[in-house]
Amino acid sequence: MTCKHGGVRTEDVLAAIATGLWRWDNAAGTVALDGEAARLLGLPAEPVVLPEAAVRSRFHPVDWNEINGIVNLAVAEGTLAEARLRIMDEDGRVLRTVRTRSKPLENRSDGGRPDYELIGTLQEIAEPQPGTTAAHTPITGDWRRSREAFLLDAGRALAEARSTAEVLRVAASLSMPGFSPDGLAVFGVEGDRLSVIGHHGHGPDDEGPFSHMRLDTDYPAAEVVRTGRAIYLPTPEDYKRRFPATWPLAQRFGRVSWAFVPLIVAGRTMGAWMAAFKQPVSFSPDERSVLTTVARMLAQALQRAGVAESERELTTGLQRSMMPTLGPQIPGMQVAARYVPTGGGLQVGGDWYDMIPLPSGRFALVIGDVQGHDVRAAGLMGQLRIAVRAYASEGHRPDAVLSRASRFLSGLQSGDPFSSGTAAAVDGSAEDSAEDFHIPRFATCLYVECDPETGVLEVARAGHPDPAIRMPDGTVLLRPTAGGLPLGIVADTDYPTTRFTLEPGETMMLCTDGLIETGGHDLDTGWARLRAVLESEAHVTEGLEKLADLLVQAVHGPSSHHTTGPLADRREDDIAVVLLCREGPGCGCGAPAEHLVRPARRTMLTVAQAEPERISGARRQVRELLHDWADPEQVDSAVLMVSEMVTNVLMHTDGDALLVAEAVGELGARRLRVEVADGSDELPHKRHPGEMASSGRGVLLMEMLADAWGVDPRGEGKSIWFELFERSKPDSA
């Protein structure tokens, strides 16, 4: 560290003015001091090479943290590191205060870690006296607290920004402690040219000369992108001297200081950030540190926003490719549908719907839900939807379509490339990384073949929620249908078919469980929430599309009518919903309010010998049909008689029971007629069961509870029926 000039050593000259030299080798972890530098650090006044830790122990801990950040900033910018340090003795007392000015020379170690040598001076300075101001004071406690609070707030705000536009709005609103820019611009890179991503404090067309500027242009932002180092221009003279070619472009804005800071993420310079000031700024190390920290946070926020926007664009395109259009208009019927993805991770999932023209001239509605809310679920959903469409287009019946689809899904997953642990890398979600991918996924599905001329529906169900029917007067019934296992659990599975008619004015709703159970609801409370929407007449004159929106809003609040539009809140599950309306008065397809009438309520249900548990479904159907009946005791009587009639059919015949219930008339004066038909010609007869008998009371109940009842022979079977006339008030008896 010795240099002679004219017989005078550099160390002697510097020692005469109380200035020492040091050389800090970050890679070797050593510090070389000349005699004066050693004395300033409280050591014997002689040249010495010490371990890094021995020198660090001489600095005040707060000052060490400060100089560490300043040196890192200087390394990044290629500038001088200037700081003030308090030197401590072995007892922790302050010996003196020194100012250091050093130049970091960066090297790159074999392991890729950035190392540097710090070569500079140490000079003792006098502490400012009370009531005076030092020319070069370090960060004061108040300024430091203000800076830390600002950086915490800025980091939080930028971390919460979801889009590039939002990031730019946050950046424009930042009020830096002690110095705030009035003009901001963010530059990106497109090939070999700059692009203006956004700006603040400029006019709408001011970015024109700076857009698509070549990277080799003599412009500060272009040089920052080329070199990855910040450029600070404290005065217009500095700008004019360093960048004379582009100074006229900047001169017209009337700023006097400029900072151009690189936007660096993972070692790659992705752009530059310009902060321009109308008041002079010296760009002290503290100010440069704030600007560099904000630029680092801004770069990370812009990258996150860019990735999120790319994901949204990708998933929106994926959804559009997977979600079909509802096809041509169907004479006498209307269809509406919605799909709302889950809010976690990529906004794709396993729910889907489809509308398929059939060779017979009919059409099919399909709704399904593949287990999971991730990329794998979306992939399986897309393949399964195509398979179901193919089987339906071949002309297979509903039960055969689902049987083949179950076999397809089971076989598909036996050789599924996602069935190894590598799928977690594709999706990256915690849910999938914790899942055993060797376990096949299943799918629920509801397939409805529709005859638009007659309204006849044939339904096959694979573990999916039953459809709901909204009658013309607003009454909503869950339509029980026969069903089988979800698709993919057992390759060869039978799916029984349920047939019923969608009457004029009725609307059928198909949905996935996300619409029912979101928000902590179970099946019962979820259906109650949806029933209130379906029964409301507010949407009747506004059409089926309005009803679809109301159903989604009942779960998540107002949203766009587009099926692929993301909602603001986080969703627990995907949602798919399909509405099919057979046009008629009160149907909700836009019939004028003056044409609304209250036609008969009618429901039909088959209870098979092999499904005695469906007797409870029959009881529920009657209660739902009579939800607004004036006399609750009559409702209980009707439910009791239906249960007895259906049970007798299953116990005393070999066939199934067909239940038909119909309520007609004006509110308060309606007539309920219930018929249960079977294939046996044996007529019921009155019995006198004993006190302990378990059967034989059916006819007695009919005589006691029904206003009228009877038995009608029908071909090879019979129909037993009863009628109740609505009473506005229960009888006093």
XYZ file of C-alpha atoms in Angstrom:
733
model
C 0.000 0.000 0.000
C 3.086 2.224 -0.291
C 3.501 4.700 -3.096
C 6.370 7.164 -3.503
C 6.259 10.377 -5.508
C 9.160 12.783 -5.391
C 10.598 10.976 -2.356
C 7.366 11.374 -0.352
C 5.323 8.321 0.644
C 1.545 8.381 0.206
C 1.053 6.947 3.715
C 3.018 9.832 5.221
C 0.957 12.420 3.368
C -2.336 10.807 4.424
C -1.155 10.262 7.996
C -0.354 13.967 8.234
C -4.029 14.722 7.620
C -5.229 11.850 9.900
C -6.291 9.673 6.970
C -5.598 5.944 6.776
C -5.831 3.368 3.994
C -7.527 -0.026 4.088
C -8.134 -2.903 1.706
C -11.046 -5.164 2.547
C -10.982 -8.530 0.726
C -14.474 -10.006 0.979
C -13.463 -13.299 -0.670
C -10.507 -13.950 1.657
C -12.249 -12.516 4.697
C -9.279 -10.284 5.567
C -8.666 -6.549 5.993
C -5.262 -4.893 5.356
C -4.672 -1.640 7.299
C -1.850 0.851 7.123
C -0.500 2.342 10.366
C -2.863 5.336 10.449
C -5.952 3.197 9.678
C -4.934 0.813 12.477
C -4.597 3.739 14.891
C -8.010 5.102 13.930
C -9.488 1.694 14.739
C -7.871 1.745 18.206
C -5.047 -0.651 17.326
C -1.262 -0.205 17.461
C -0.194 2.274 14.768
C 1.494 -0.173 12.425
C 0.499 -1.942 9.191
C -1.432 -5.140 9.859
C -3.670 -7.727 8.129
C -6.590 -8.800 10.334
C -9.523 -11.195 10.019
C -12.743 -9.525 8.968
C -14.390 -10.318 12.301
C -11.642 -8.509 14.258
C -12.210 -5.286 12.309
C -15.980 -5.607 12.413
C -15.876 -5.826 16.222
C -14.463 -2.271 16.291
C -17.574 -0.773 14.618
C -20.771 0.240 16.333
C -23.353 -2.517 15.441
C -25.843 -0.031 14.016
C -23.179 1.577 11.842
C -21.978 -1.827 10.637
C -25.455 -2.701 9.357
C -25.607 0.681 7.660
C -22.246 0.419 5.898
C -23.019 -3.143 4.841
C -26.088 -1.923 2.925
C -24.210 1.052 1.488
C -21.368 -1.159 0.224
C -23.808 -3.577 -1.404
C -25.514 -0.619 -3.080
C -22.169 0.718 -4.318
C -21.249 -2.728 -5.656
C -24.532 -2.868 -7.561
C -24.187 0.651 -8.946
C -20.416 0.764 -9.436
C -20.159 3.944 -7.336
C -18.242 5.025 -4.232
C -19.384 3.825 -0.806
C -19.470 6.683 1.695
C -20.431 6.321 5.336
C -19.681 7.515 8.851
C -18.592 4.946 11.464
C -18.306 5.085 15.207
C -15.217 3.242 16.496
C -15.698 1.357 19.754
C -13.102 0.323 22.331
C -13.020 -3.055 24.066
C -15.370 -1.765 26.774
C -17.990 -0.665 24.246
C -17.282 3.058 24.489
C -17.087 5.317 21.426
C -13.450 6.260 20.761
C -13.935 8.448 17.726
C -15.953 8.868 14.557
C -14.449 8.269 11.126
C -15.663 8.796 7.593
C -14.898 6.117 5.024
C -14.802 6.577 1.254
C -14.176 3.332 -0.629
C -14.395 1.936 -4.117
C -15.694 -1.647 -4.341
C -14.094 -3.758 -7.067
C -16.391 -6.675 -7.818
C -15.066 -10.162 -8.580
C -17.000 -13.358 -9.230
C -15.993 -16.436 -7.245
C -15.968 -19.934 -8.733
C -19.207 -20.756 -6.953
C -20.950 -17.807 -8.577
C -21.132 -15.788 -5.326
C -20.415 -12.058 -5.846
C -17.200 -11.025 -4.020
C -15.409 -7.706 -3.941
C -12.356 -5.846 -2.708
C -13.029 -2.575 -0.925
C -10.188 -0.068 -1.332
C -10.457 3.274 0.364
C -9.696 5.709 3.138
C -10.568 6.269 6.792
C -10.530 9.822 8.135
C -11.295 11.045 11.615
C -14.005 13.693 11.826
C -15.212 15.837 14.671
C -18.610 15.149 16.222
C -21.080 18.000 15.638
C -21.590 20.187 18.679
C -25.080 20.684 20.126
C -26.959 23.290 18.119
C -24.821 22.817 14.999
C -25.358 20.760 11.866
C -22.710 18.459 10.427
C -22.215 18.674 6.688
C -22.144 14.924 6.224
C -24.231 13.285 8.916
C -25.407 9.709 8.636
C -28.989 8.656 8.684
C -30.557 10.075 11.810
C -32.867 7.963 13.934
C -35.951 9.866 12.787
C -34.987 9.651 9.121
C -34.174 5.959 9.475
C -37.514 5.234 11.114
C -39.278 7.271 8.430
C -37.432 5.400 5.698
C -38.132 1.985 7.211
C -41.825 2.791 7.622
C -41.991 4.007 4.022
C -40.292 0.867 2.677
C -42.575 -1.402 4.717
C -45.677 0.386 3.398
C -44.347 0.411 -0.161
C -43.435 -3.268 -0.017
C -46.850 -4.199 1.321
C -48.699 -2.132 -1.286
C -46.627 -3.486 -4.173
C -46.962 -7.064 -2.922
C -50.756 -6.746 -2.963
C -50.938 -5.345 -6.508
C -52.516 -7.904 -8.861
C -51.938 -6.359 -12.268
C -49.373 -4.247 -14.092
C -51.737 -1.259 -14.059
C -52.214 -1.624 -10.305
C -48.443 -1.850 -9.733
C -47.967 1.374 -11.685
C -50.713 3.105 -9.693
C -49.024 2.082 -6.438
C -45.628 3.280 -7.696
C -47.115 6.651 -8.672
C -48.650 7.099 -5.205
C -45.437 6.443 -3.238
C -44.333 9.420 -1.148
C -40.657 8.950 -0.383
C -39.299 10.366 2.890
C -37.702 13.747 2.315
C -37.756 13.627 -1.474
C -40.584 12.624 -3.765
C -40.469 12.505 -7.558
C -43.174 14.282 -9.517
C -42.541 12.289 -12.699
C -42.188 8.521 -13.037
C -41.748 6.193 -15.980
C -41.263 2.429 -16.198
C -39.420 1.116 -19.240
C -39.507 -2.459 -20.469
C -37.599 -4.303 -23.159
C -39.071 -5.653 -26.393
C -36.346 -7.285 -28.417
C -33.707 -4.634 -29.073
C -35.937 -1.702 -28.162
C -37.247 0.069 -25.081
C -40.969 0.213 -24.420
C -42.857 2.464 -22.022
C -44.868 0.206 -19.714
C -46.389 3.121 -17.841
C -45.770 6.659 -16.637
C -47.040 9.259 -14.179
C -46.746 13.023 -14.160
C -46.693 13.295 -17.959
C -49.261 14.022 -20.632
C -51.087 11.282 -22.603
C -48.776 11.548 -25.628
C -45.522 12.437 -23.869
C -44.206 8.872 -24.094
C -44.145 8.999 -27.895
C -40.444 9.815 -28.450
C -39.390 7.242 -25.819
C -41.493 4.318 -27.048
C -39.662 1.738 -29.150
C -36.332 3.523 -28.692
C -33.376 1.361 -29.682
C -31.260 0.017 -26.832
C -28.095 1.501 -28.346
C -29.588 5.017 -28.136
C -27.670 7.558 -26.061
C -30.464 7.720 -23.466
C -30.142 7.029 -19.706
C -32.815 4.302 -19.551
C -31.254 2.511 -22.530
C -27.811 2.607 -20.906
C -29.234 1.328 -17.623
C -30.803 -1.651 -19.425
C -27.549 -2.333 -21.289
C -25.285 -2.145 -18.231
C -27.587 -3.039 -15.341
C -26.226 -0.057 -13.353
C -28.110 2.970 -12.061
C -27.525 6.467 -13.419
C -28.026 9.532 -11.212
C -28.173 12.994 -12.760
C -28.391 15.596 -9.951
C -28.440 18.628 -12.290
C -29.490 19.509 -15.835
C -25.799 20.119 -16.575
C -25.022 16.516 -15.669
C -27.789 15.286 -17.999
C -26.673 17.555 -20.855
C -23.012 16.573 -20.448
C -23.581 12.793 -20.333
C -26.475 12.496 -22.802
C -26.366 15.445 -25.180
C -28.275 13.663 -27.951
C -31.409 13.034 -25.885
C -31.203 16.051 -23.573
C -33.704 18.046 -25.734
C -36.300 15.297 -25.148
C -35.971 15.653 -21.362
C -35.510 19.430 -21.247
C -39.102 20.261 -22.131
C -40.474 18.604 -18.945
C -38.790 21.143 -16.659
C -37.206 18.651 -14.226
C -33.830 19.334 -12.583
C -32.789 15.915 -11.196
C -33.200 12.400 -12.520
C -32.597 8.880 -11.277
C -32.627 5.920 -13.697
C -32.536 2.660 -11.723
C -32.422 -0.858 -13.213
C -35.323 -3.230 -12.618
C -33.557 -6.483 -11.851
C -35.147 -9.845 -11.028
C -33.056 -12.972 -10.454
C -30.000 -11.284 -11.915
C -31.749 -10.286 -15.144
C -32.382 -6.656 -16.055
C -35.990 -6.528 -17.193
C -36.247 -2.751 -17.605
C -35.564 0.600 -15.984
C -37.384 2.934 -13.617
C -37.083 6.710 -14.002
C -37.776 9.076 -11.105
C -37.643 12.772 -12.085
C -37.658 15.718 -9.644
C -38.540 19.373 -9.983
C -36.462 20.141 -6.880
C -32.700 19.480 -6.791
C -31.715 16.112 -5.334
C -28.094 15.295 -4.550
C -28.703 11.530 -4.519
C -26.825 10.818 -1.324
C -26.109 7.185 -0.462
C -29.231 7.157 1.708
C -31.415 8.457 -1.115
C -29.847 6.057 -3.612
C -30.479 3.206 -1.164
C -34.177 4.081 -0.962
C -34.502 4.362 -4.739
C -32.688 1.068 -5.305
C -34.831 -0.752 -2.748
C -38.036 0.595 -4.275
C -36.795 -0.392 -7.747
C -36.102 -3.923 -6.520
C -39.609 -4.216 -5.046
C -41.115 -2.636 -8.160
C -39.322 -5.141 -10.418
C -40.566 -8.070 -8.360
C -44.115 -6.714 -8.325
C -44.071 -6.192 -12.101
C -42.791 -9.719 -12.633
C -45.484 -11.185 -10.369
C -48.158 -9.143 -12.124
C -46.853 -10.210 -15.531
C -46.874 -13.871 -14.536
C -50.376 -13.533 -13.080
C -51.659 -11.809 -16.226
C -50.082 -14.510 -18.403
C -51.715 -17.176 -16.256
C -55.076 -15.446 -16.486
C -54.738 -15.160 -20.248
C -53.715 -18.824 -20.462
C -56.509 -20.082 -18.237
C -59.098 -17.875 -19.912
C -58.094 -19.337 -23.280
C -58.102 -22.827 -21.785
C -61.573 -22.296 -20.345
C -62.894 -20.948 -23.633
C -61.510 -23.941 -25.488
C -62.980 -26.380 -22.972
C -66.343 -24.706 -22.336
C -68.683 -25.165 -25.304
C -71.157 -22.754 -26.768
C -74.776 -23.686 -26.186
C -75.422 -24.174 -29.867
C -78.392 -23.127 -31.998
C -81.707 -22.017 -30.575
C -84.150 -24.823 -29.740
C -87.765 -24.217 -30.766
C -89.921 -24.042 -27.649
C -86.998 -24.203 -25.223
C -84.260 -21.947 -23.892
C -80.901 -22.820 -22.332
C -78.508 -20.747 -20.187
C -75.274 -21.775 -18.481
C -72.500 -20.407 -16.276
C -69.038 -21.623 -15.344
C -67.106 -19.929 -12.518
C -63.643 -21.353 -11.692
C -62.187 -21.624 -8.231
C -60.115 -18.700 -7.006
C -57.055 -20.654 -5.909
C -53.991 -21.001 -8.155
C -54.690 -21.331 -11.882
C -58.347 -20.595 -12.490
C -59.144 -23.926 -14.061
C -60.805 -26.931 -12.545
C -62.771 -30.061 -13.167
C -66.343 -28.746 -13.579
C -67.875 -28.641 -17.040
C -71.128 -28.571 -18.965
C -72.054 -29.376 -22.538
C -74.945 -29.323 -24.974
C -74.838 -32.053 -27.627
C -77.045 -32.399 -30.745
C -78.113 -36.055 -31.139
C -78.710 -38.042 -34.355
C -82.376 -38.558 -33.353
C -83.060 -34.819 -33.550
C -83.067 -34.532 -29.779
C -80.282 -32.934 -27.769
C -78.422 -33.817 -24.588
C -77.400 -31.640 -21.655
C -74.389 -32.792 -19.652
C -72.925 -31.431 -16.445
C -70.037 -32.956 -14.524
C -67.334 -32.466 -11.938
C -63.920 -34.137 -12.004
C -62.361 -34.402 -8.549
C -59.880 -31.571 -7.858
C -59.338 -27.905 -8.788
C -56.010 -28.093 -10.580
C -54.362 -28.646 -13.938
C -54.775 -32.410 -13.760
C -58.508 -32.074 -13.050
C -58.840 -29.691 -15.999
C -56.970 -32.108 -18.274
C -59.126 -35.079 -17.270
C -62.233 -32.931 -17.629
C -61.332 -31.982 -21.187
C -60.713 -35.596 -22.181
C -63.872 -36.840 -20.462
C -66.031 -34.140 -22.039
C -64.804 -35.121 -25.496
C -65.461 -38.806 -24.767
C -69.031 -38.149 -23.543
C -69.722 -36.022 -26.624
C -68.392 -38.775 -28.887
C -70.491 -41.513 -27.249
C -73.615 -39.332 -27.362
C -73.045 -38.418 -31.011
C -72.930 -42.129 -31.859
C -76.563 -42.362 -30.734
C -76.153 -44.309 -27.470
C -78.822 -44.079 -24.794
C -78.064 -42.078 -21.588
C -77.227 -45.177 -19.514
C -74.879 -46.479 -22.200
C -73.162 -43.087 -22.540
C -72.320 -42.989 -18.830
C -71.257 -46.664 -18.741
C -68.820 -46.081 -21.586
C -67.602 -42.818 -20.026
C -66.871 -44.596 -16.736
C -64.915 -47.269 -18.561
C -63.040 -44.585 -20.499
C -62.058 -42.608 -17.377
C -60.979 -45.747 -15.537
C -58.813 -46.873 -18.445
C -57.463 -43.385 -19.032
C -56.044 -43.145 -15.519
C -54.518 -46.603 -15.479
C -51.879 -45.187 -17.843
C -52.194 -41.548 -16.775
C -48.844 -39.726 -17.097
C -49.914 -37.530 -14.187
C -50.149 -40.523 -11.858
C -46.558 -40.039 -10.705
C -45.210 -37.491 -8.303
C -44.012 -35.313 -11.190
C -47.481 -33.878 -11.534
C -46.859 -31.725 -8.504
C -44.258 -29.874 -10.546
C -46.797 -29.202 -13.271
C -49.339 -27.645 -10.955
C -47.140 -26.623 -8.056
C -50.079 -26.550 -5.657
C -49.829 -27.706 -2.070
C -52.934 -29.800 -2.581
C -51.396 -31.887 -5.345
C -47.907 -32.072 -3.875
C -49.450 -33.759 -0.821
C -51.670 -36.084 -2.820
C -50.891 -39.664 -3.770
C -51.102 -39.480 -7.555
C -51.418 -43.248 -7.851
C -55.022 -42.970 -6.591
C -57.308 -42.484 -9.627
C -59.682 -39.561 -9.618
C -63.395 -39.945 -10.162
C -66.006 -37.687 -11.744
C -69.672 -37.094 -11.079
C -71.945 -36.542 -14.047
C -75.575 -35.936 -14.945
C -76.690 -36.725 -18.504
C -80.123 -35.579 -19.727
C -81.548 -36.475 -23.143
C -84.239 -33.962 -24.102
C -87.080 -34.176 -26.616
C -87.928 -30.536 -27.442
C -91.297 -31.442 -28.980
C -92.764 -33.354 -26.018
C -90.588 -32.127 -23.170
C -89.718 -35.721 -22.231
C -86.416 -35.979 -20.355
C -84.406 -39.167 -19.824
C -81.868 -38.784 -17.042
C -78.865 -40.913 -16.127
C -76.908 -39.888 -13.040
C -73.420 -40.835 -11.817
C -73.047 -39.637 -8.236
C -74.156 -36.105 -9.138
C -76.729 -33.862 -7.379
C -80.293 -34.361 -8.608
C -81.884 -31.782 -10.912
C -84.275 -29.177 -9.539
C -87.542 -28.205 -11.247
C -89.086 -24.764 -10.977
C -92.810 -24.903 -11.693
C -94.676 -22.029 -13.365
C -95.979 -20.697 -10.037
C -92.471 -20.634 -8.539
C -92.657 -23.888 -6.576
C -89.304 -25.690 -6.645
C -88.926 -29.459 -6.337
C -85.819 -31.572 -6.253
C -86.496 -34.302 -8.804
C -85.160 -37.608 -7.435
C -83.538 -39.713 -10.154
C -82.001 -43.160 -10.166
C -78.234 -43.144 -10.091
C -75.013 -45.092 -10.025
C -71.445 -44.698 -8.830
C -69.332 -41.731 -9.963
C -67.464 -42.286 -13.209
C -64.078 -43.963 -13.018
C -64.532 -45.822 -9.717
C -65.600 -49.126 -11.283
C -64.971 -49.628 -14.978
C -68.173 -51.607 -15.671
C -71.074 -49.896 -13.933
C -74.770 -49.754 -14.782
C -76.620 -46.462 -14.709
C -80.429 -46.698 -14.486
C -82.472 -44.116 -16.373
C -85.257 -41.938 -14.972
C -87.870 -40.547 -17.345
C -90.153 -37.575 -16.712
C -91.669 -34.661 -18.592
C -90.712 -31.012 -18.383
C -94.106 -29.351 -18.613
C -94.680 -25.990 -20.372
C -93.606 -23.167 -18.087
C -91.202 -25.333 -16.073
C -87.465 -24.719 -15.723
C -84.896 -27.377 -14.863
C -81.653 -26.510 -13.074
C -78.548 -28.707 -13.223
C -75.538 -27.697 -11.126
C -72.338 -28.946 -9.537
C -71.907 -29.099 -5.774
C -69.878 -25.868 -5.783
C -73.095 -23.898 -6.266
C -74.741 -25.714 -3.360
C -72.050 -26.077 -0.696
C -69.904 -22.936 -1.071
C -69.873 -20.759 2.032
C -69.985 -23.576 4.591
C -73.399 -24.875 3.520
C -74.378 -28.537 3.387
C -76.758 -29.998 0.809
C -79.877 -29.022 2.762
C -78.973 -25.436 3.630
C -77.378 -24.907 0.228
C -80.546 -26.000 -1.563
C -82.593 -23.729 0.703
C -80.469 -20.760 -0.380
C -80.901 -21.600 -4.077
C -84.598 -22.355 -3.650
C -85.192 -18.784 -2.482
C -83.634 -17.491 -5.722
C -85.521 -19.912 -7.959
C -88.863 -19.208 -6.283
C -88.478 -15.452 -6.596
C -90.545 -13.909 -9.379
C -88.231 -10.896 -9.717
C -86.398 -12.516 -12.622
C -89.432 -13.898 -14.482
C -89.849 -10.969 -16.864
C -86.080 -10.572 -17.363
C -85.294 -13.977 -18.827
C -83.267 -17.090 -18.159
C -79.906 -15.305 -18.351
C -80.935 -13.118 -15.413
C -81.850 -16.201 -13.392
C -78.422 -17.713 -14.086
C -76.759 -14.514 -12.845
C -78.926 -14.444 -9.713
C -77.972 -18.022 -8.830
C -74.255 -17.246 -9.040
C -74.681 -13.955 -7.178
C -76.499 -15.769 -4.371
C -73.220 -17.581 -3.684
C -70.540 -14.996 -4.553
C -72.170 -11.620 -4.979
C -72.421 -9.568 -8.206
C -70.203 -10.677 -11.078
C -69.938 -10.460 -14.828
C -72.369 -12.543 -16.858
C -69.459 -14.042 -18.777
C -68.852 -17.591 -17.669
C -65.080 -17.207 -17.707
C -64.896 -13.884 -15.875
C -62.998 -14.093 -12.569
C -64.741 -12.976 -9.410
C -63.046 -10.677 -6.951
C -63.366 -12.933 -3.918
C -61.675 -16.245 -3.363
C -63.893 -19.200 -4.246
C -63.938 -22.537 -2.471
C -64.987 -24.693 -5.417
C -65.707 -24.511 -9.123
C -69.274 -23.802 -10.170
C -71.146 -24.999 -13.225
C -74.872 -24.441 -13.672
C -77.197 -25.158 -16.625
C -80.817 -24.002 -16.932
C -83.317 -25.535 -19.357
C -86.704 -23.861 -19.732
C -89.706 -25.152 -21.656
C -91.442 -21.995 -22.769
C -94.830 -21.247 -21.279
C -96.586 -18.779 -18.953
C -94.509 -18.043 -15.867
C -91.490 -19.930 -17.165
C -88.907 -17.215 -16.555
C -88.069 -16.898 -20.262
C -89.438 -13.397 -20.554
C -93.196 -13.968 -20.505
C -95.067 -10.691 -19.843
C -96.127 -10.328 -16.228
C -99.820 -9.965 -17.145
C -99.726 -13.434 -18.687
C -98.468 -15.083 -15.508
C -100.929 -17.644 -14.182
C -100.887 -20.319 -11.547
C -101.343 -23.591 -13.419
C -101.474 -26.986 -11.753
C -98.502 -28.170 -9.764
C -97.666 -31.697 -10.739
C -94.935 -34.161 -9.847
C -94.334 -37.780 -10.751
C -91.977 -40.287 -9.146
C -91.227 -43.984 -9.554
C -90.203 -46.031 -6.495
C -88.638 -49.338 -7.554
C -88.767 -52.576 -5.608
C -84.983 -52.494 -5.308
C -85.004 -48.918 -3.949
C -87.289 -48.788 -0.884
C -85.139 -45.944 0.465
C -86.760 -43.708 -2.143
C -89.979 -43.710 -0.113
C -88.426 -40.853 1.871
C -87.929 -39.051 -1.454
C -91.628 -39.471 -2.187
C -92.526 -37.955 1.168
C -90.205 -35.029 0.511
C -91.734 -34.474 -2.933
C -95.208 -34.126 -1.417
C -94.005 -31.709 1.259
C -92.239 -29.560 -1.336
C -95.311 -29.603 -3.550
C -97.424 -28.356 -0.610
C -94.868 -25.887 0.765
C -97.484 -23.079 0.931
C -100.525 -25.213 1.842
C -102.714 -23.411 4.363
C -103.212 -26.309 6.824
C -100.007 -27.999 8.048
C -102.042 -30.896 9.470
C -103.363 -31.684 6.003
C -99.792 -31.732 4.715
C -98.850 -34.231 7.427
C -101.881 -36.328 6.522
C -100.964 -36.330 2.826
C -97.379 -37.362 3.590
C -98.583 -40.175 5.871
C -101.014 -41.521 3.276
C -98.411 -41.383 0.486
C -95.916 -43.269 2.646
C -98.537 -45.943 3.439
C -99.659 -46.304 -0.186
C -96.153 -46.649 -1.629
C -95.054 -49.033 1.131
C -98.072 -51.290 0.475
C -97.152 -51.523 -3.200
C -93.595 -52.587 -2.399
C -94.719 -55.069 0.263
C -97.710 -56.699 -1.426
C -96.784 -56.646 -5.136
C -93.787 -57.563 -7.258
C -93.755 -54.320 -9.246
C -92.743 -50.702 -8.854
C -94.882 -47.872 -7.497
C -95.637 -44.878 -9.729
C -96.586 -41.764 -7.741
C -98.396 -38.848 -9.390
C -99.353 -35.814 -7.266
C -101.178 -32.734 -8.549
C -102.432 -29.577 -6.844
C -104.895 -27.364 -8.754
C -106.945 -24.278 -7.962
C -106.497 -20.892 -6.337
C -104.478 -20.407 -3.161
C -106.565 -21.269 -0.115
C -109.050 -23.340 -2.100
C -106.912 -25.923 -3.901
C -107.464 -29.606 -4.450
C -104.671 -32.137 -4.011
C -104.993 -35.441 -5.855
C -102.407 -38.171 -5.329
C -102.370 -41.440 -7.269
C -100.118 -44.459 -6.692
C -100.252 -47.006 -9.515
C -98.829 -50.523 -9.627
C -98.990 -53.570 -11.871
C -101.031 -55.813 -9.574
C -104.766 -56.370 -10.057
C -105.299 -57.279 -6.386
C -107.512 -54.609 -4.853
C -106.940 -53.295 -1.334
C -109.522 -54.270 1.258
C -110.413 -53.067 4.676
C -108.815 -54.938 7.566
C -109.116 -54.744 11.339
C -105.570 -54.956 12.673
C -104.993 -55.685 16.330
C -103.285 -53.356 18.736
C -99.831 -54.902 18.108
C -100.216 -55.402 14.351
C -97.530 -53.848 12.121
C -99.699 -53.487 8.989
C -103.268 -53.424 7.731
C -104.081 -49.783 8.524
C -103.824 -48.310 5.010
C -107.526 -48.251 4.120
C -108.453 -47.086 7.628
C -106.068 -44.140 7.274
C -107.581 -43.221 3.906
C -111.081 -43.254 5.358
C -110.040 -41.116 8.327
C -107.753 -38.564 6.657
C -108.783 -38.177 2.987
C -111.672 -36.033 1.807
C -112.160 -38.611 -0.950
C -110.372 -41.776 -1.994
C -110.814 -44.742 -4.293
C -109.267 -47.471 -6.423
C -109.347 -47.470 -10.225
C -108.438 -50.562 -12.271
C -105.970 -49.728 -15.077
C -105.211 -52.424 -17.641
C -103.061 -54.994 -15.919
C -102.842 -52.979 -12.730
C -104.657 -50.490 -10.564
C -104.359 -46.980 -9.179
C -105.291 -46.063 -5.633
C -105.917 -42.371 -5.088
C -106.982 -39.816 -2.521
C -107.970 -36.148 -2.566
C -107.623 -33.358 -0.032
C -109.367 -29.975 -0.262
C -107.362 -27.088 1.132
C -108.806 -25.467 4.244
C -107.799 -21.909 4.979
C -107.869 -22.738 8.720
C -107.524 -26.051 10.531
C -110.792 -27.581 11.693
C -111.534 -26.937 15.352
C -112.120 -30.660 15.747
